[in-house]
mmCIF file of C-alpha atoms in Angstrom:
data_model
loop_
_atom_site.group_PDB
_atom_site.id
_atom_site.type_symbol
_atom_site.label_atom_id
_atom_site.label_comp_id
_atom_site.label_asym_id
_atom_site.label_seq_id
_atom_site.Cartn_x
_atom_site.Cartn_y
_atom_site.Cartn_z
ATOM 1 C CA MET D 27 131.616 70.951 69.746
ATOM 2 C CA SER D 28 131.541 74.712 70.541
ATOM 3 C CA GLU D 29 134.275 76.234 72.603
ATOM 4 C CA ASN D 30 133.391 76.744 76.287
ATOM 5 C CA ILE D 31 132.590 80.302 77.300
ATOM 6 C CA GLU D 32 133.705 81.453 80.788
ATOM 7 C CA VAL D 33 131.434 83.986 82.569
ATOM 8 C CA VAL D 34 132.432 85.389 86.016
ATOM 9 C CA VAL D 35 129.803 86.881 88.327
ATOM 10 C CA ILE D 36 131.117 89.179 91.109
ATOM 11 C CA GLY D 37 128.842 89.273 94.107
ATOM 12 C CA GLY D 38 126.454 86.720 95.425
ATOM 13 C CA GLY D 39 123.491 88.883 96.444
ATOM 14 C CA TYR D 40 120.005 88.820 94.857
ATOM 15 C CA ALA D 41 121.231 90.107 91.459
ATOM 16 C CA GLY D 42 124.319 88.112 91.245
ATOM 17 C CA VAL D 43 122.670 84.727 92.244
ATOM 18 C CA MET D 44 119.858 85.427 89.629
ATOM 19 C CA ALA D 45 122.344 86.251 86.872
ATOM 20 C CA ALA D 46 124.562 83.160 87.685
ATOM 21 C CA ASN D 47 121.567 80.850 87.689
ATOM 22 C CA ARG D 48 120.189 82.230 84.447
ATOM 23 C CA LEU D 49 123.462 81.927 82.654
ATOM 24 C CA THR D 50 123.188 78.134 82.779
ATOM 25 C CA ARG D 51 120.549 78.214 80.107
ATOM 26 C CA ARG D 52 123.551 77.393 77.728
ATOM 27 C CA ASP D 53 125.357 74.168 78.111
ATOM 28 C CA ASP D 54 128.605 75.862 76.608
ATOM 29 C CA VAL D 55 128.822 78.548 79.430
ATOM 30 C CA SER D 56 130.657 77.930 82.580
ATOM 31 C CA VAL D 57 129.718 80.177 85.357
ATOM 32 C CA THR D 58 131.776 81.180 88.406
ATOM 33 C CA LEU D 59 130.315 83.082 91.171
ATOM 34 C CA ILE D 60 132.743 84.998 93.438
ATOM 35 C CA ASN D 61 131.581 86.141 96.759
ATOM 36 C CA ALA D 62 133.270 87.181 99.977
ATOM 37 C CA ARG D 63 131.052 85.015 102.194
ATOM 38 C CA PRO D 64 130.266 81.309 102.047
ATOM 39 C CA ASP D 65 126.582 81.982 102.882
ATOM 40 C CA PHE D 66 123.844 84.034 101.052
ATOM 41 C CA VAL D 67 122.756 87.096 102.874
ATOM 42 C CA GLU D 68 119.102 88.033 102.962
ATOM 43 C CA ARG D 69 119.714 91.790 102.820
ATOM 44 C CA ILE D 70 116.187 92.778 103.374
ATOM 45 C CA ARG D 71 116.131 90.983 106.759
ATOM 46 C CA LEU D 72 119.300 92.577 108.256
ATOM 47 C CA HIS D 73 117.075 94.551 110.556
ATOM 48 C CA GLN D 74 115.682 91.230 111.879
ATOM 49 C CA LEU D 75 119.149 90.005 112.568
ATOM 50 C CA ALA D 76 119.750 93.124 114.514
ATOM 51 C CA GLY D 77 116.560 92.597 116.348
ATOM 52 C CA GLY D 78 117.034 88.957 117.100
ATOM 53 C CA THR D 79 114.079 87.758 115.017
ATOM 54 C CA HIS D 80 115.834 86.079 112.000
ATOM 55 C CA ALA D 81 119.382 84.719 111.044
ATOM 56 C CA ALA D 82 119.291 86.620 107.596
ATOM 57 C CA VAL D 83 121.386 83.996 105.903
ATOM 58 C CA GLY D 84 120.664 81.136 103.422
ATOM 59 C CA ASP D 85 122.517 78.156 101.996
ATOM 60 C CA TYR D 86 124.062 78.645 98.561
ATOM 61 C CA ARG D 87 123.758 74.927 97.893
ATOM 62 C CA LYS D 88 120.010 75.417 97.881
ATOM 63 C CA LEU D 89 120.130 78.714 95.871
ATOM 64 C CA LEU D 90 122.641 78.089 93.065
ATOM 65 C CA GLY D 91 122.307 75.770 90.111
ATOM 66 C CA GLU D 92 124.459 72.813 89.991
ATOM 67 C CA ARG D 93 126.601 74.164 87.314
ATOM 68 C CA VAL D 94 127.471 77.331 89.141
ATOM 69 C CA ARG D 95 130.899 77.193 90.735
ATOM 70 C CA LEU D 96 131.109 79.237 94.015
ATOM 71 C CA VAL D 97 134.382 80.761 94.869
ATOM 72 C CA VAL D 98 134.600 82.279 98.392
ATOM 73 C CA ASP D 99 137.042 85.234 97.940
ATOM 74 C CA THR D 100 137.127 88.849 97.428
ATOM 75 C CA VAL D 101 137.829 90.564 94.073
ATOM 76 C CA THR D 102 140.497 93.181 94.555
ATOM 77 C CA ARG D 103 140.920 94.436 90.873
ATOM 78 C CA ILE D 104 139.261 93.873 87.468
ATOM 79 C CA ASP D 105 141.714 93.712 84.549
ATOM 80 C CA ALA D 106 139.404 94.493 81.654
ATOM 81 C CA THR D 107 142.332 94.433 79.146
ATOM 82 C CA GLY D 108 143.451 90.883 80.217
ATOM 83 C CA ARG D 109 139.878 89.790 80.923
ATOM 84 C CA GLY D 110 140.678 88.611 84.421
ATOM 85 C CA VAL D 111 139.844 89.387 88.101
ATOM 86 C CA GLU D 112 142.339 89.473 90.831
ATOM 87 C CA LEU D 113 141.474 87.945 94.171
ATOM 88 C CA ALA D 114 142.570 88.691 97.661
ATOM 89 C CA SER D 115 143.905 85.174 98.021
ATOM 90 C CA GLY D 116 146.412 86.019 95.226
ATOM 91 C CA ALA D 117 144.583 84.038 92.566
ATOM 92 C CA THR D 118 143.383 85.267 89.225
ATOM 93 C CA VAL D 119 140.161 84.116 87.472
ATOM 94 C CA GLY D 120 139.773 84.683 83.724
ATOM 95 C CA TYR D 121 136.642 85.446 81.848
ATOM 96 C CA ASP D 122 135.162 85.928 78.478
ATOM 97 C CA TYR D 123 132.330 87.909 80.023
ATOM 98 C CA LEU D 124 131.922 89.578 83.452
ATOM 99 C CA ILE D 125 128.729 90.428 85.442
ATOM 100 C CA TYR D 126 129.403 93.117 87.936
ATOM 101 C CA ALA D 127 126.915 92.722 90.813
ATOM 102 C CA VAL D 128 128.860 93.939 93.943
ATOM 103 C CA GLY D 129 125.780 95.288 95.667
ATOM 104 C CA SER D 130 125.741 98.348 97.990
ATOM 105 C CA GLY D 131 126.350 99.334 101.531
ATOM 106 C CA SER D 132 126.251 102.430 103.634
ATOM 107 C CA ALA D 133 127.999 105.522 102.732
ATOM 108 C CA ALA D 134 130.753 106.949 105.012
ATOM 109 C CA PRO D 135 128.879 109.370 107.208
ATOM 110 C CA GLY D 136 130.191 112.905 107.013
ATOM 111 C CA VAL D 137 128.843 113.961 110.409
ATOM 112 C CA PRO D 138 131.530 114.369 113.070
ATOM 113 C CA GLY D 139 131.614 111.288 115.446
ATOM 114 C CA ALA D 140 129.241 109.163 113.354
ATOM 115 C CA ALA D 141 131.861 106.899 111.999
ATOM 116 C CA GLY D 142 133.286 106.252 115.306
ATOM 117 C CA PHE D 143 130.104 105.917 117.492
ATOM 118 C CA ALA D 144 127.140 104.970 115.167
ATOM 119 C CA HIS D 145 126.474 101.477 113.924
ATOM 120 C CA SER D 146 125.549 100.815 110.404
ATOM 121 C CA ILE D 147 123.276 97.918 109.406
ATOM 122 C CA ALA D 148 123.945 97.639 105.686
ATOM 123 C CA THR D 149 125.975 94.492 105.728
ATOM 124 C CA PHE D 150 125.802 91.130 107.568
ATOM 125 C CA GLU D 151 128.771 91.847 109.641
ATOM 126 C CA GLU D 152 127.519 95.225 110.588
ATOM 127 C CA ALA D 153 124.187 93.928 111.654
ATOM 128 C CA GLN D 154 125.925 91.123 113.758
ATOM 129 C CA ARG D 155 127.995 93.702 115.497
ATOM 130 C CA LEU D 156 124.867 95.864 116.276
ATOM 131 C CA ARG D 157 123.173 92.763 117.628
ATOM 132 C CA SER D 158 126.128 92.261 120.015
ATOM 133 C CA VAL D 159 126.157 95.903 121.052
ATOM 134 C CA LEU D 160 122.452 95.730 121.775
ATOM 135 C CA ASP D 161 122.807 92.446 123.817
ATOM 136 C CA ALA D 162 125.466 94.202 125.873
ATOM 137 C CA ALA D 163 123.475 97.395 126.545
ATOM 138 C CA SER D 164 120.989 97.572 129.355
ATOM 139 C CA ALA D 165 117.194 96.993 128.584
ATOM 140 C CA THR D 166 116.506 100.620 129.248
ATOM 141 C CA ALA D 167 119.385 102.102 127.237
ATOM 142 C CA PRO D 168 118.071 104.839 124.793
ATOM 143 C CA VAL D 169 118.509 103.890 121.119
ATOM 144 C CA THR D 170 118.502 106.524 118.303
ATOM 145 C CA VAL D 171 118.056 105.352 114.727
ATOM 146 C CA VAL D 172 119.158 107.971 112.233
ATOM 147 C CA GLY D 173 117.471 107.946 108.776
ATOM 148 C CA ALA D 174 113.783 107.474 107.854
ATOM 149 C CA GLY D 175 113.922 105.461 104.703
ATOM 150 C CA PRO D 176 112.836 101.829 104.748
ATOM 151 C CA THR D 177 115.830 100.499 106.736
ATOM 152 C CA GLY D 178 115.559 103.251 109.321
ATOM 153 C CA ILE D 179 111.811 102.742 109.817
ATOM 154 C CA GLU D 180 112.158 98.806 109.935
ATOM 155 C CA THR D 181 115.062 98.964 112.426
ATOM 156 C CA ALA D 182 113.311 101.334 114.712
ATOM 157 C CA ALA D 183 110.086 99.331 114.651
ATOM 158 C CA GLU D 184 111.888 96.035 115.125
ATOM 159 C CA LEU D 185 113.864 97.337 118.184
ATOM 160 C CA ALA D 186 110.894 99.005 119.734
ATOM 161 C CA GLU D 187 108.751 95.871 119.467
ATOM 162 C CA ALA D 188 111.602 94.084 121.317
ATOM 163 C CA GLY D 189 111.190 96.547 124.182
ATOM 164 C CA ARG D 190 113.766 99.081 123.342
ATOM 165 C CA THR D 191 113.282 102.764 123.977
ATOM 166 C CA VAL D 192 113.739 104.110 120.427
ATOM 167 C CA THR D 193 114.028 107.625 118.855
ATOM 168 C CA LEU D 194 113.845 107.801 115.019
ATOM 169 C CA VAL D 195 115.619 110.923 113.643
ATOM 170 C CA CYS D 196 114.472 111.558 110.168
ATOM 171 C CA GLY D 197 116.590 114.402 109.113
ATOM 172 C CA GLY D 198 113.651 115.532 107.088
ATOM 173 C CA ARG D 199 110.460 113.690 106.293
ATOM 174 C CA LEU D 200 109.434 110.211 107.569
ATOM 175 C CA GLY D 201 109.431 107.639 104.616
ATOM 176 C CA PRO D 202 110.004 110.156 101.804
ATOM 177 C CA TYR D 203 108.953 107.662 99.130
ATOM 178 C CA LEU D 204 105.549 107.023 100.743
ATOM 179 C CA HIS D 205 102.326 108.695 99.851
ATOM 180 C CA PRO D 206 100.969 110.982 102.651
ATOM 181 C CA ASN D 207 98.265 108.409 103.458
ATOM 182 C CA GLY D 208 100.910 105.616 103.829
ATOM 183 C CA ARG D 209 103.050 108.004 105.839
ATOM 184 C CA ARG D 210 100.319 108.625 108.212
ATOM 185 C CA SER D 211 99.785 104.900 108.612
ATOM 186 C CA VAL D 212 103.410 104.200 109.338
ATOM 187 C CA ALA D 213 103.489 107.159 111.878
ATOM 188 C CA ARG D 214 100.615 105.670 113.850
ATOM 189 C CA ARG D 215 102.158 102.306 114.009
ATOM 190 C CA LEU D 216 105.492 103.760 115.131
ATOM 191 C CA ALA D 217 103.680 105.734 117.806
ATOM 192 C CA GLY D 218 101.955 102.564 119.026
ATOM 193 C CA LEU D 219 105.234 100.847 119.403
ATOM 194 C CA GLY D 220 106.410 103.712 121.586
ATOM 195 C CA VAL D 221 108.832 105.187 118.891
ATOM 196 C CA THR D 222 109.631 108.812 119.199
ATOM 197 C CA VAL D 223 109.766 110.176 115.629
ATOM 198 C CA LEU D 224 111.572 113.490 115.038
ATOM 199 C CA GLN D 225 111.136 114.839 111.556
ATOM 200 C CA GLY D 226 111.469 118.298 109.860
ATOM 201 C CA PRO D 227 114.318 120.408 108.814
ATOM 202 C CA GLY D 228 115.519 120.910 112.216
ATOM 203 C CA THR D 229 116.307 117.180 112.661
ATOM 204 C CA LYS D 230 119.511 116.803 110.757
ATOM 205 C CA VAL D 231 122.307 115.300 112.892
ATOM 206 C CA THR D 232 125.203 117.523 113.336
ATOM 207 C CA GLU D 233 127.329 115.249 115.651
ATOM 208 C CA VAL D 234 127.411 111.837 117.382
ATOM 209 C CA THR D 235 129.132 111.126 120.641
ATOM 210 C CA GLY D 236 129.278 107.944 122.737
ATOM 211 C CA ASP D 237 126.162 108.942 124.551
ATOM 212 C CA THR D 238 124.516 111.852 122.582
ATOM 213 C CA VAL D 239 123.148 112.663 119.213
ATOM 214 C CA ARG D 240 123.105 116.381 118.438
ATOM 215 C CA LEU D 241 120.635 117.969 115.991
ATOM 216 C CA CYS D 242 120.971 121.051 113.952
ATOM 217 C CA ASP D 243 118.092 122.915 115.932
ATOM 218 C CA GLY D 244 120.266 122.495 119.201
ATOM 219 C CA ARG D 245 118.590 119.469 120.665
ATOM 220 C CA GLU D 246 120.685 116.864 122.357
ATOM 221 C CA LEU D 247 119.316 113.389 122.367
ATOM 222 C CA PRO D 248 120.624 110.818 124.992
ATOM 223 C CA SER D 249 121.734 107.782 122.970
ATOM 224 C CA GLU D 250 123.592 104.754 124.365
ATOM 225 C CA VAL D 251 123.411 102.864 121.024
ATOM 226 C CA THR D 252 123.025 104.920 117.745
ATOM 227 C CA VAL D 253 122.126 103.183 114.534
ATOM 228 C CA TRP D 254 123.057 104.987 111.199
ATOM 229 C CA THR D 255 120.824 104.079 108.240
ATOM 230 C CA ALA D 256 121.232 107.320 106.242
ATOM 231 C CA GLY D 257 123.022 107.355 103.081
ATOM 232 C CA PHE D 258 124.045 104.903 100.306
ATOM 233 C CA GLY D 259 127.418 103.645 99.002
ATOM 234 C CA VAL D 260 128.856 101.038 96.729
ATOM 235 C CA PRO D 261 132.172 99.211 96.597
ATOM 236 C CA ASP D 262 134.836 101.143 94.795
ATOM 237 C CA LEU D 263 135.995 98.069 92.748
ATOM 238 C CA ALA D 264 134.956 99.563 89.449
ATOM 239 C CA ALA D 265 136.547 102.896 90.047
ATOM 240 C CA ARG D 266 139.747 101.214 91.290
ATOM 241 C CA SER D 267 139.806 99.046 88.116
ATOM 242 C CA GLY D 268 139.644 102.115 85.852
ATOM 243 C CA LEU D 269 135.995 101.709 84.756
ATOM 244 C CA SER D 270 133.650 104.568 84.313
ATOM 245 C CA THR D 271 131.297 105.314 87.348
ATOM 246 C CA ASP D 272 128.827 107.716 88.505
ATOM 247 C CA LEU D 273 129.437 110.021 91.478
ATOM 248 C CA LEU D 274 128.532 107.306 93.977
ATOM 249 C CA GLY D 275 130.726 104.767 92.360
ATOM 250 C CA ARG D 276 128.108 102.780 90.420
ATOM 251 C CA LEU D 277 129.318 101.224 87.098
ATOM 252 C CA LEU D 278 128.035 103.500 84.223
ATOM 253 C CA THR D 279 126.273 101.331 81.530
ATOM 254 C CA ASP D 280 123.952 101.714 78.716
ATOM 255 C CA GLU D 281 120.249 100.531 78.747
ATOM 256 C CA THR D 282 121.247 96.958 78.102
ATOM 257 C CA LEU D 283 123.351 97.069 81.329
ATOM 258 C CA THR D 284 126.687 96.966 79.324
ATOM 259 C CA SER D 285 129.533 98.960 80.682
ATOM 260 C CA ILE D 286 130.124 102.100 78.532
ATOM 261 C CA ASP D 287 133.807 101.142 78.463
ATOM 262 C CA ASP D 288 133.877 97.441 77.639
ATOM 263 C CA GLU D 289 130.994 95.369 75.982
ATOM 264 C CA ARG D 290 132.333 92.314 77.874
ATOM 265 C CA ILE D 291 131.398 93.829 81.295
ATOM 266 C CA VAL D 292 127.698 93.925 82.321
ATOM 267 C CA ALA D 293 126.349 95.263 85.511
ATOM 268 C CA ALA D 294 123.389 94.316 87.637
ATOM 269 C CA GLY D 295 121.727 95.303 90.870
ATOM 270 C CA ASP D 296 122.579 98.273 93.185
ATOM 271 C CA SER D 297 125.995 98.681 91.555
ATOM 272 C CA ALA D 298 124.539 99.505 88.088
ATOM 273 C CA ALA D 299 123.844 102.939 86.790
ATOM 274 C CA PRO D 300 122.053 102.511 83.305
ATOM 275 C CA SER D 301 122.193 105.841 81.535
ATOM 276 C CA ASP D 302 123.342 107.307 84.753
ATOM 277 C CA MET D 303 119.802 106.836 85.996
ATOM 278 C CA PRO D 304 120.071 104.017 88.455
ATOM 279 C CA PHE D 305 116.923 102.121 89.666
ATOM 280 C CA ARG D 306 115.850 102.335 93.243
ATOM 281 C CA MET D 307 117.922 100.127 95.555
ATOM 282 C CA SER D 308 115.683 97.174 96.290
ATOM 283 C CA CYS D 309 115.286 93.397 95.789
ATOM 284 C CA GLN D 310 112.452 94.354 93.480
ATOM 285 C CA ALA D 311 114.897 95.718 91.010
ATOM 286 C CA ALA D 312 117.875 93.239 91.965
ATOM 287 C CA GLY D 313 116.208 90.191 90.620
ATOM 288 C CA PRO D 314 115.152 91.562 87.172
ATOM 289 C CA LEU D 315 118.363 93.417 86.794
ATOM 290 C CA GLY D 316 120.433 90.330 87.417
ATOM 291 C CA ALA D 317 118.143 88.252 85.015
ATOM 292 C CA HIS D 318 118.527 90.978 82.387
ATOM 293 C CA ALA D 319 122.378 91.262 82.699
ATOM 294 C CA ALA D 320 122.444 87.490 82.105
ATOM 295 C CA ASP D 321 120.219 87.884 79.049
ATOM 296 C CA THR D 322 122.563 90.694 77.722
ATOM 297 C CA VAL D 323 125.575 88.294 77.958
ATOM 298 C CA LEU D 324 123.619 85.413 76.401
ATOM 299 C CA SER D 325 122.511 87.567 73.560
ATOM 300 C CA ARG D 326 126.027 88.693 72.761
ATOM 301 C CA ILE D 327 127.331 85.032 72.921
ATOM 302 C CA ALA D 328 124.429 84.062 70.493
ATOM 303 C CA GLY D 329 125.371 87.042 68.195
ATOM 304 C CA ARG D 330 122.222 88.852 68.817
ATOM 305 C CA ARG D 331 121.774 92.528 69.724
ATOM 306 C CA PRO D 332 120.875 92.754 73.443
ATOM 307 C CA ALA D 333 117.575 94.421 74.498
ATOM 308 C CA PRO D 334 117.277 97.459 76.668
ATOM 309 C CA ILE D 335 116.190 96.850 80.326
ATOM 310 C CA ASP D 336 112.497 97.249 80.775
ATOM 311 C CA LEU D 337 111.542 97.199 84.417
ATOM 312 C CA GLY D 338 108.354 98.397 86.213
ATOM 313 C CA PHE D 339 107.767 98.781 90.059
ATOM 314 C CA ALA D 340 104.794 97.571 91.986
ATOM 315 C CA GLY D 341 105.474 99.437 95.196
ATOM 316 C CA GLN D 342 107.435 99.355 98.391
ATOM 317 C CA CYS D 343 107.309 97.005 101.195
ATOM 318 C CA ILE D 344 108.231 98.057 104.885
ATOM 319 C CA SER D 345 107.886 95.813 107.979
ATOM 320 C CA LEU D 346 106.841 97.530 111.203
ATOM 321 C CA GLY D 347 107.754 94.854 113.627
ATOM 322 C CA ARG D 348 106.392 91.223 113.325
ATOM 323 C CA HIS D 349 102.830 92.097 113.551
ATOM 324 C CA ALA D 350 102.378 95.038 111.107
ATOM 325 C CA GLY D 351 103.792 96.625 107.944
ATOM 326 C CA ILE D 352 102.964 98.491 104.907
ATOM 327 C CA PHE D 353 102.795 97.834 101.167
ATOM 328 C CA GLN D 354 102.794 101.102 99.338
ATOM 329 C CA PHE D 355 101.399 100.499 95.843
ATOM 330 C CA ALA D 356 103.354 102.516 93.176
ATOM 331 C CA HIS D 357 102.844 103.406 89.477
ATOM 332 C CA SER D 358 105.168 101.506 87.168
ATOM 333 C CA ASN D 359 107.580 104.483 87.095
ATOM 334 C CA ASP D 360 108.242 104.033 90.731
ATOM 335 C CA THR D 361 106.107 106.842 92.194
ATOM 336 C CA ALA D 362 103.746 106.176 95.015
ATOM 337 C CA LYS D 363 99.832 105.903 94.600
ATOM 338 C CA ARG D 364 97.298 106.737 97.210
ATOM 339 C CA LEU D 365 96.596 103.150 97.866
ATOM 340 C CA HIS D 366 98.394 101.086 100.357
ATOM 341 C CA LEU D 367 97.913 97.918 102.511
ATOM 342 C CA GLY D 368 98.719 98.371 106.296
ATOM 343 C CA GLY D 369 98.470 96.459 109.639
ATOM 344 C CA ARG D 370 98.598 92.735 109.732
ATOM 345 C CA THR D 371 97.874 92.503 105.995
ATOM 346 C CA GLY D 372 100.980 94.727 105.260
ATOM 347 C CA ALA D 373 103.047 92.407 107.447
ATOM 348 C CA THR D 374 101.842 89.410 105.625
ATOM 349 C CA VAL D 375 102.609 90.923 102.191
ATOM 350 C CA LYS D 376 106.133 91.828 103.455
ATOM 351 C CA GLU D 377 106.837 88.382 104.870
ATOM 352 C CA LEU D 378 105.479 86.955 101.452
ATOM 353 C CA VAL D 379 107.853 89.255 99.387
ATOM 354 C CA CYS D 380 110.908 88.194 101.592
ATOM 355 C CA ARG D 381 110.164 84.494 100.955
ATOM 356 C CA LEU D 382 109.097 84.881 97.326
ATOM 357 C CA THR D 383 112.400 86.742 96.546
ATOM 358 C CA VAL D 384 114.501 83.847 97.647
ATOM 359 C CA LYS D 385 112.008 81.314 96.121
ATOM 360 C CA GLN D 386 112.569 83.160 92.712
ATOM 361 C CA LEU D 387 116.369 82.401 93.004
ATOM 362 C CA VAL D 388 115.600 78.772 93.691
ATOM 363 C CA ASN D 389 113.173 78.431 90.720
ATOM 364 C CA GLU D 390 115.776 80.123 88.393
ATOM 365 C CA ALA D 391 118.262 77.601 89.567
ATOM 366 C CA LYS D 392 115.926 74.679 88.643
ATOM 367 C CA LYS D 393 114.580 76.224 85.514
ATOM 368 C CA PRO D 394 117.127 78.904 84.088
ATOM 369 C CA GLY D 395 115.294 81.506 82.097
ATOM 370 C CA SER D 396 111.980 81.112 83.885
ATOM 371 C CA HIS D 397 112.022 84.436 85.890
ATOM 372 C CA THR D 398 109.808 87.295 84.496
ATOM 373 C CA TRP D 399 108.978 90.686 85.862
ATOM 374 C CA ALA D 400 106.586 93.649 85.398
ATOM 375 C CA ARG D 401 107.448 96.033 82.551
ATOM 376 C CA GLY D 402 107.596 99.811 82.837
ATOM 377 C CA GLU D 403 109.647 101.215 79.965
ATOM 378 C CA GLN D 404 107.258 104.129 79.392
ATOM 379 C CA GLY D 405 108.103 105.757 82.610
ATOM 380 C CA ARG D 406 111.843 105.312 81.978
ATOM 381 C CA ARG D 407 111.564 106.823 78.516
ATOM 382 C CA LEU D 408 109.955 109.865 80.188
ATOM 383 C CA LEU D 409 112.800 110.170 82.602
ATOM 384 C CA ARG D 410 115.323 109.901 79.865
ATOM 385 C CA ALA D 411 113.510 112.663 77.922
ATOM 386 C CA GLN D 412 113.336 114.876 80.990
ATOM 387 C CA ARG D 413 117.110 114.524 81.579
ATOM 388 C CA ARG D 414 117.852 115.469 77.885
ATOM 389 C CA GLU D 415 115.570 118.411 78.110
ATOM 390 C CA THR D 416 117.176 119.573 81.324
ATOM 391 C CA ALA D 417 120.609 119.193 79.831
ATOM 392 C CA ALA D 418 119.619 121.197 76.670
ATOM 393 C CA THR D 419 118.121 123.994 78.847
ATOM 394 C CA ALA D 420 121.301 124.179 80.949
ATOM 395 C CA GLU D 421 123.309 124.370 77.795
ATOM 396 C CA GLN D 422 121.318 127.178 76.356
ATOM 397 C CA SER D 423 121.420 129.301 79.546
ATOM 398 C CA ALA D 424 125.176 128.742 79.969
#
C-alpha cells in the first residue's frame, strides 16, 4: 500500500473548495482545508448581504467532499522548510503539499479619513457591519459609494433599489472594464434607480469625514454612510512567511501555479500571481485556478510534469439590483466585446452564474476531476510576449 500524502489547502473560498474537492481523486491523498470561518461565504453576493436580499453564506457540509477535513482556524505562518502551517490556536498542521488560496480583500485606503469613516464590503464581516450601519441610519440618509468597478456598481444599485439615496463616486470612469455600449446600459439603469453617478478626473476622493466626502475638484458631498469599494488587497501571509510575492502580496508562481520558491507550494485564486501576471479577480477565474492548482499537485504526486494554466474568459457579470443586470461578453484574453446582455436578461444570467458557481463546487465534491473550463492560452502568450518586449525595450534605453 502506498504511503498517505498530506495536502493542506489554506482558504475555503471558491478556489480553495474547488482545489480541496478535486484532490480527492486519489485515495492515497488526505486533504485538510483550513478556513477562518465555519461557513462558506458567497463572495459575489456580499453586496446583497449589505442590501438585505441574501445571507451570502453556504454550508460546507454540502460543498465539501466527504474525505475533506475542515479545520476552522487561522493560519499565522507557513513554515516551508519544515512543511507545516502554524495556526492561531497554537496547533501546527504538517503537509507534503500546500495549496495557497487565501483570497483577497480591500486594500487599506490611503485617503485621509477613509479608514476611520468609510465601510468596506470585501469580507463577510465587513458586509455584516455595513448592514448594521444602514439599519441604524435613517431612511433618507445620504449614502456615498466610492469605486465604480463591479462591487461599487452592484452595491450602489442594490442600496438604491432598497430606497436609499445613493451617489456613486467613480474616481475616473464608470465600469472601466465595460465596452462603451455596456457602460451606457449600466448608466441608464443606475439613473433609473435614482443613483447619482459622478465620473471623470475630478471625482477622485481626497478626504472622508463622518458626514462628508470631499473630491479633488473641490466638491463636498453629504454622506452619512460611506462605502469604500476601491482598491484590492490580499492577506500578507505569504510575505510574512518569507515567500516571494508581487507588490500587492500575491504569491509569485510559474505558469503551473507553483511557487517560484518551493515546488511543494501551489497557489490558486486571487492570491496567485502566475508569471507576475495575475488573472482578473473573479469567481470565473477562481474555480479553474483552484482546479488547476489541484491538478498540479496531483501531477507531481504521480511523477508527471504539471501543465501550464490555460484559462479563457467569457465576460463580466454585474447585477443592477434584483430586476436588472448586465453580462458583458469578452474575448478569451479578457477584453470586452461590443456585445452585452442587459435588463432582466442580464439579471437572469447573473443569478444563474451565482448559482452555477456554487453548483460547480458541489459537482466536484461528488465527482472529483469533473470540472472543466474555457481555454484561452493564446491571449496569455501574447501578454507574456508583450511583457518581455517591454522589458527588453526598457533595458536598451537604460
